[in-house]
Amino acid sequence: YLKYTDDHLRMPLWAGILEYLPFYLLALWAWQVERLRGVGSGLLGQSAGRRSS
């Protein structure tokens, strides 16, 4: 427990990055999906947008 606390205090930046990295990747992926869906629906019509969802 003491060693874990010591590591956490010594490297807070890496701890924060590793803790929030999944949320950041999920948000980035969702943004890409929405952007690509918008482009796809604009080019192919509403049928492609309904099929992807």
mmCIF file of N, CA and C in Angstrom:
data_model
loop_
_atom_site.group_PDB
_atom_site.id
_atom_site.type_symbol
_atom_site.label_atom_id
_atom_site.label_comp_id
_atom_site.label_asym_id
_atom_site.label_seq_id
_atom_site.Cartn_x
_atom_site.Cartn_y
_atom_site.Cartn_z
ATOM 1 N N TYR A 1 0.838 -1.206 0.000
ATOM 2 C CA TYR A 1 0.000 0.000 0.000
ATOM 3 C C TYR A 1 0.866 1.246 0.000
ATOM 4 N N LEU A 2 1.922 1.207 0.836
ATOM 5 C CA LEU A 2 2.814 2.376 0.884
ATOM 6 C C LEU A 2 3.559 2.528 -0.435
ATOM 7 N N LYS A 3 3.961 1.409 -1.027
ATOM 8 C CA LYS A 3 4.689 1.489 -2.287
ATOM 9 C C LYS A 3 3.775 2.017 -3.396
ATOM 10 N N TYR A 4 2.522 1.570 -3.393
ATOM 11 C CA TYR A 4 1.573 2.059 -4.397
ATOM 12 C C TYR A 4 1.364 3.561 -4.245
ATOM 13 N N THR A 5 1.213 4.020 -2.980
ATOM 14 C CA THR A 5 1.010 5.449 -2.738
ATOM 15 C C THR A 5 2.236 6.230 -3.179
ATOM 16 N N ASP A 6 3.424 5.687 -2.912
ATOM 17 C CA ASP A 6 4.660 6.369 -3.281
ATOM 18 C C ASP A 6 4.761 6.494 -4.809
ATOM 19 N N ASP A 7 4.425 5.416 -5.513
ATOM 20 C CA ASP A 7 4.468 5.461 -6.974
ATOM 21 C C ASP A 7 3.433 6.451 -7.505
ATOM 22 N N HIS A 8 2.279 6.477 -6.864
ATOM 23 C CA HIS A 8 1.218 7.369 -7.325
ATOM 24 C C HIS A 8 1.625 8.828 -7.134
ATOM 25 N N LEU A 9 2.334 9.114 -6.036
ATOM 26 C CA LEU A 9 2.757 10.491 -5.795
ATOM 27 C C LEU A 9 3.943 10.857 -6.674
ATOM 28 N N ARG A 10 4.746 9.874 -7.010
ATOM 29 C CA ARG A 10 5.940 10.163 -7.805
ATOM 30 C C ARG A 10 5.590 10.372 -9.284
ATOM 31 N N MET A 11 4.569 9.673 -9.779
ATOM 32 C CA MET A 11 4.206 9.798 -11.187
ATOM 33 C C MET A 11 2.713 10.096 -11.327
ATOM 34 N N PRO A 12 2.268 11.282 -10.906
ATOM 35 C CA PRO A 12 0.834 11.589 -10.992
ATOM 36 C C PRO A 12 0.376 11.774 -12.434
ATOM 37 N N LEU A 13 1.273 12.251 -13.299
ATOM 38 C CA LEU A 13 0.893 12.508 -14.684
ATOM 39 C C LEU A 13 0.529 11.212 -15.399
ATOM 40 N N TRP A 14 1.400 10.198 -15.274
ATOM 41 C CA TRP A 14 1.114 8.915 -15.919
ATOM 42 C C TRP A 14 -0.135 8.260 -15.338
ATOM 43 N N ALA A 15 -0.322 8.423 -14.009
ATOM 44 C CA ALA A 15 -1.496 7.839 -13.374
ATOM 45 C C ALA A 15 -2.766 8.469 -13.938
ATOM 46 N N GLY A 16 -2.750 9.789 -14.107
ATOM 47 C CA GLY A 16 -3.930 10.469 -14.653
ATOM 48 C C GLY A 16 -4.174 10.089 -16.103
ATOM 49 N N ILE A 17 -3.087 9.987 -16.884
ATOM 50 C CA ILE A 17 -3.244 9.639 -18.299
ATOM 51 C C ILE A 17 -3.822 8.235 -18.441
ATOM 52 N N LEU A 18 -3.267 7.293 -17.684
ATOM 53 C CA LEU A 18 -3.741 5.909 -17.784
ATOM 54 C C LEU A 18 -5.164 5.778 -17.274
ATOM 55 N N GLU A 19 -5.543 6.657 -16.327
ATOM 56 C CA GLU A 19 -6.887 6.559 -15.760
ATOM 57 C C GLU A 19 -7.935 7.091 -16.732
ATOM 58 N N TYR A 20 -7.597 8.168 -17.458
ATOM 59 C CA TYR A 20 -8.588 8.805 -18.325
ATOM 60 C C TYR A 20 -8.406 8.469 -19.805
ATOM 61 N N LEU A 21 -7.385 7.683 -20.128
ATOM 62 C CA LEU A 21 -7.150 7.348 -21.535
ATOM 63 C C LEU A 21 -8.333 6.622 -22.181
ATOM 64 N N PRO A 22 -8.949 5.621 -21.522
ATOM 65 C CA PRO A 22 -10.104 4.949 -22.138
ATOM 66 C C PRO A 22 -11.246 5.909 -22.457
ATOM 67 N N PHE A 23 -11.499 6.869 -21.538
ATOM 68 C CA PHE A 23 -12.583 7.823 -21.781
ATOM 69 C C PHE A 23 -12.238 8.720 -22.964
ATOM 70 N N TYR A 24 -10.958 9.124 -23.063
ATOM 71 C CA TYR A 24 -10.529 9.974 -24.173
ATOM 72 C C TYR A 24 -10.662 9.233 -25.498
ATOM 73 N N LEU A 25 -10.238 7.977 -25.523
ATOM 74 C CA LEU A 25 -10.345 7.193 -26.755
ATOM 75 C C LEU A 25 -11.797 6.978 -27.143
ATOM 76 N N LEU A 26 -12.653 6.743 -26.151
ATOM 77 C CA LEU A 26 -14.067 6.534 -26.435
ATOM 78 C C LEU A 26 -14.695 7.792 -27.015
ATOM 79 N N ALA A 27 -14.349 8.941 -26.444
ATOM 80 C CA ALA A 27 -14.889 10.206 -26.946
ATOM 81 C C ALA A 27 -14.383 10.475 -28.368
ATOM 82 N N LEU A 28 -13.099 10.205 -28.604
ATOM 83 C CA LEU A 28 -12.533 10.424 -29.934
ATOM 84 C C LEU A 28 -13.180 9.495 -30.955
ATOM 85 N N TRP A 29 -13.394 8.234 -30.571
ATOM 86 C CA TRP A 29 -14.020 7.262 -31.472
ATOM 87 C C TRP A 29 -15.454 7.674 -31.797
ATOM 88 N N ALA A 30 -16.194 8.112 -30.763
ATOM 89 C CA ALA A 30 -17.577 8.527 -30.977
ATOM 90 C C ALA A 30 -17.630 9.745 -31.892
ATOM 91 N N TRP A 31 -16.661 10.680 -31.724
ATOM 92 C CA TRP A 31 -16.637 11.860 -32.583
ATOM 93 C C TRP A 31 -16.359 11.461 -34.031
ATOM 94 N N GLN A 32 -15.429 10.534 -34.240
ATOM 95 C CA GLN A 32 -15.116 10.066 -35.589
ATOM 96 C C GLN A 32 -16.326 9.376 -36.216
ATOM 97 N N VAL A 33 -17.023 8.554 -35.426
ATOM 98 C CA VAL A 33 -18.200 7.846 -35.937
ATOM 99 C C VAL A 33 -19.274 8.842 -36.363
ATOM 100 N N GLU A 34 -19.526 9.844 -35.521
ATOM 101 C CA GLU A 34 -20.544 10.839 -35.851
ATOM 102 C C GLU A 34 -20.141 11.625 -37.094
ATOM 103 N N ARG A 35 -18.859 11.965 -37.213
ATOM 104 C CA ARG A 35 -18.394 12.743 -38.358
ATOM 105 C C ARG A 35 -18.512 11.917 -39.641
ATOM 106 N N LEU A 36 -18.067 10.642 -39.553
ATOM 107 C CA LEU A 36 -18.145 9.786 -40.733
ATOM 108 C C LEU A 36 -19.600 9.490 -41.098
ATOM 109 N N ARG A 37 -20.448 9.360 -40.081
ATOM 110 C CA ARG A 37 -21.862 9.096 -40.337
ATOM 111 C C ARG A 37 -22.485 10.293 -41.048
ATOM 112 N N GLY A 38 -22.092 11.505 -40.644
ATOM 113 C CA GLY A 38 -22.612 12.704 -41.288
ATOM 114 C C GLY A 38 -22.175 12.776 -42.747
ATOM 115 N N VAL A 39 -20.908 12.439 -42.995
ATOM 116 C CA VAL A 39 -20.403 12.458 -44.373
ATOM 117 C C VAL A 39 -21.082 11.378 -45.197
ATOM 118 N N GLY A 40 -21.223 10.183 -44.602
ATOM 119 C CA GLY A 40 -21.841 9.069 -45.315
ATOM 120 C C GLY A 40 -23.285 9.361 -45.661
ATOM 121 N N SER A 41 -24.037 9.940 -44.696
ATOM 122 C CA SER A 41 -25.443 10.233 -44.961
ATOM 123 C C SER A 41 -25.568 11.323 -46.016
ATOM 124 N N GLY A 42 -24.607 12.239 -46.033
ATOM 125 C CA GLY A 42 -24.648 13.315 -47.022
ATOM 126 C C GLY A 42 -24.371 12.782 -48.420
ATOM 127 N N LEU A 43 -23.488 11.773 -48.521
ATOM 128 C CA LEU A 43 -23.120 11.248 -49.838
ATOM 129 C C LEU A 43 -24.077 10.162 -50.305
ATOM 130 N N LEU A 44 -24.454 9.264 -49.401
ATOM 131 C CA LEU A 44 -25.230 8.089 -49.800
ATOM 132 C C LEU A 44 -26.708 8.198 -49.473
ATOM 133 N N GLY A 45 -27.096 9.169 -48.663
ATOM 134 C CA GLY A 45 -28.506 9.301 -48.302
ATOM 135 C C GLY A 45 -28.796 8.745 -46.920
ATOM 136 N N GLN A 46 -30.063 8.785 -46.491
ATOM 137 C CA GLN A 46 -30.433 8.393 -45.140
ATOM 138 C C GLN A 46 -30.376 6.877 -44.928
ATOM 139 N N SER A 47 -30.450 6.083 -45.981
ATOM 140 C CA SER A 47 -30.467 4.631 -45.808
ATOM 141 C C SER A 47 -29.164 4.145 -45.172
ATOM 142 N N ALA A 48 -28.023 4.715 -45.584
ATOM 143 C CA ALA A 48 -26.735 4.307 -45.019
ATOM 144 C C ALA A 48 -26.660 4.694 -43.544
ATOM 145 N N GLY A 49 -27.153 5.856 -43.186
ATOM 146 C CA GLY A 49 -27.129 6.287 -41.795
ATOM 147 C C GLY A 49 -27.984 5.404 -40.925
ATOM 148 N N ARG A 50 -29.159 4.969 -41.444
ATOM 149 C CA ARG A 50 -30.017 4.089 -40.648
ATOM 150 C C ARG A 50 -29.387 2.711 -40.498
ATOM 151 N N ARG A 51 -28.683 2.234 -41.544
ATOM 152 C CA ARG A 51 -28.113 0.903 -41.478
ATOM 153 C C ARG A 51 -26.931 0.845 -40.507
ATOM 154 N N SER A 52 -26.156 1.923 -40.409
ATOM 155 C CA SER A 52 -24.996 1.931 -39.522
ATOM 156 C C SER A 52 -25.415 1.968 -38.060
ATOM 157 N N SER A 53 -26.587 2.536 -37.773
ATOM 158 C CA SER A 53 -27.057 2.609 -36.385
ATOM 159 C C SER A 53 -27.809 1.331 -36.029
#
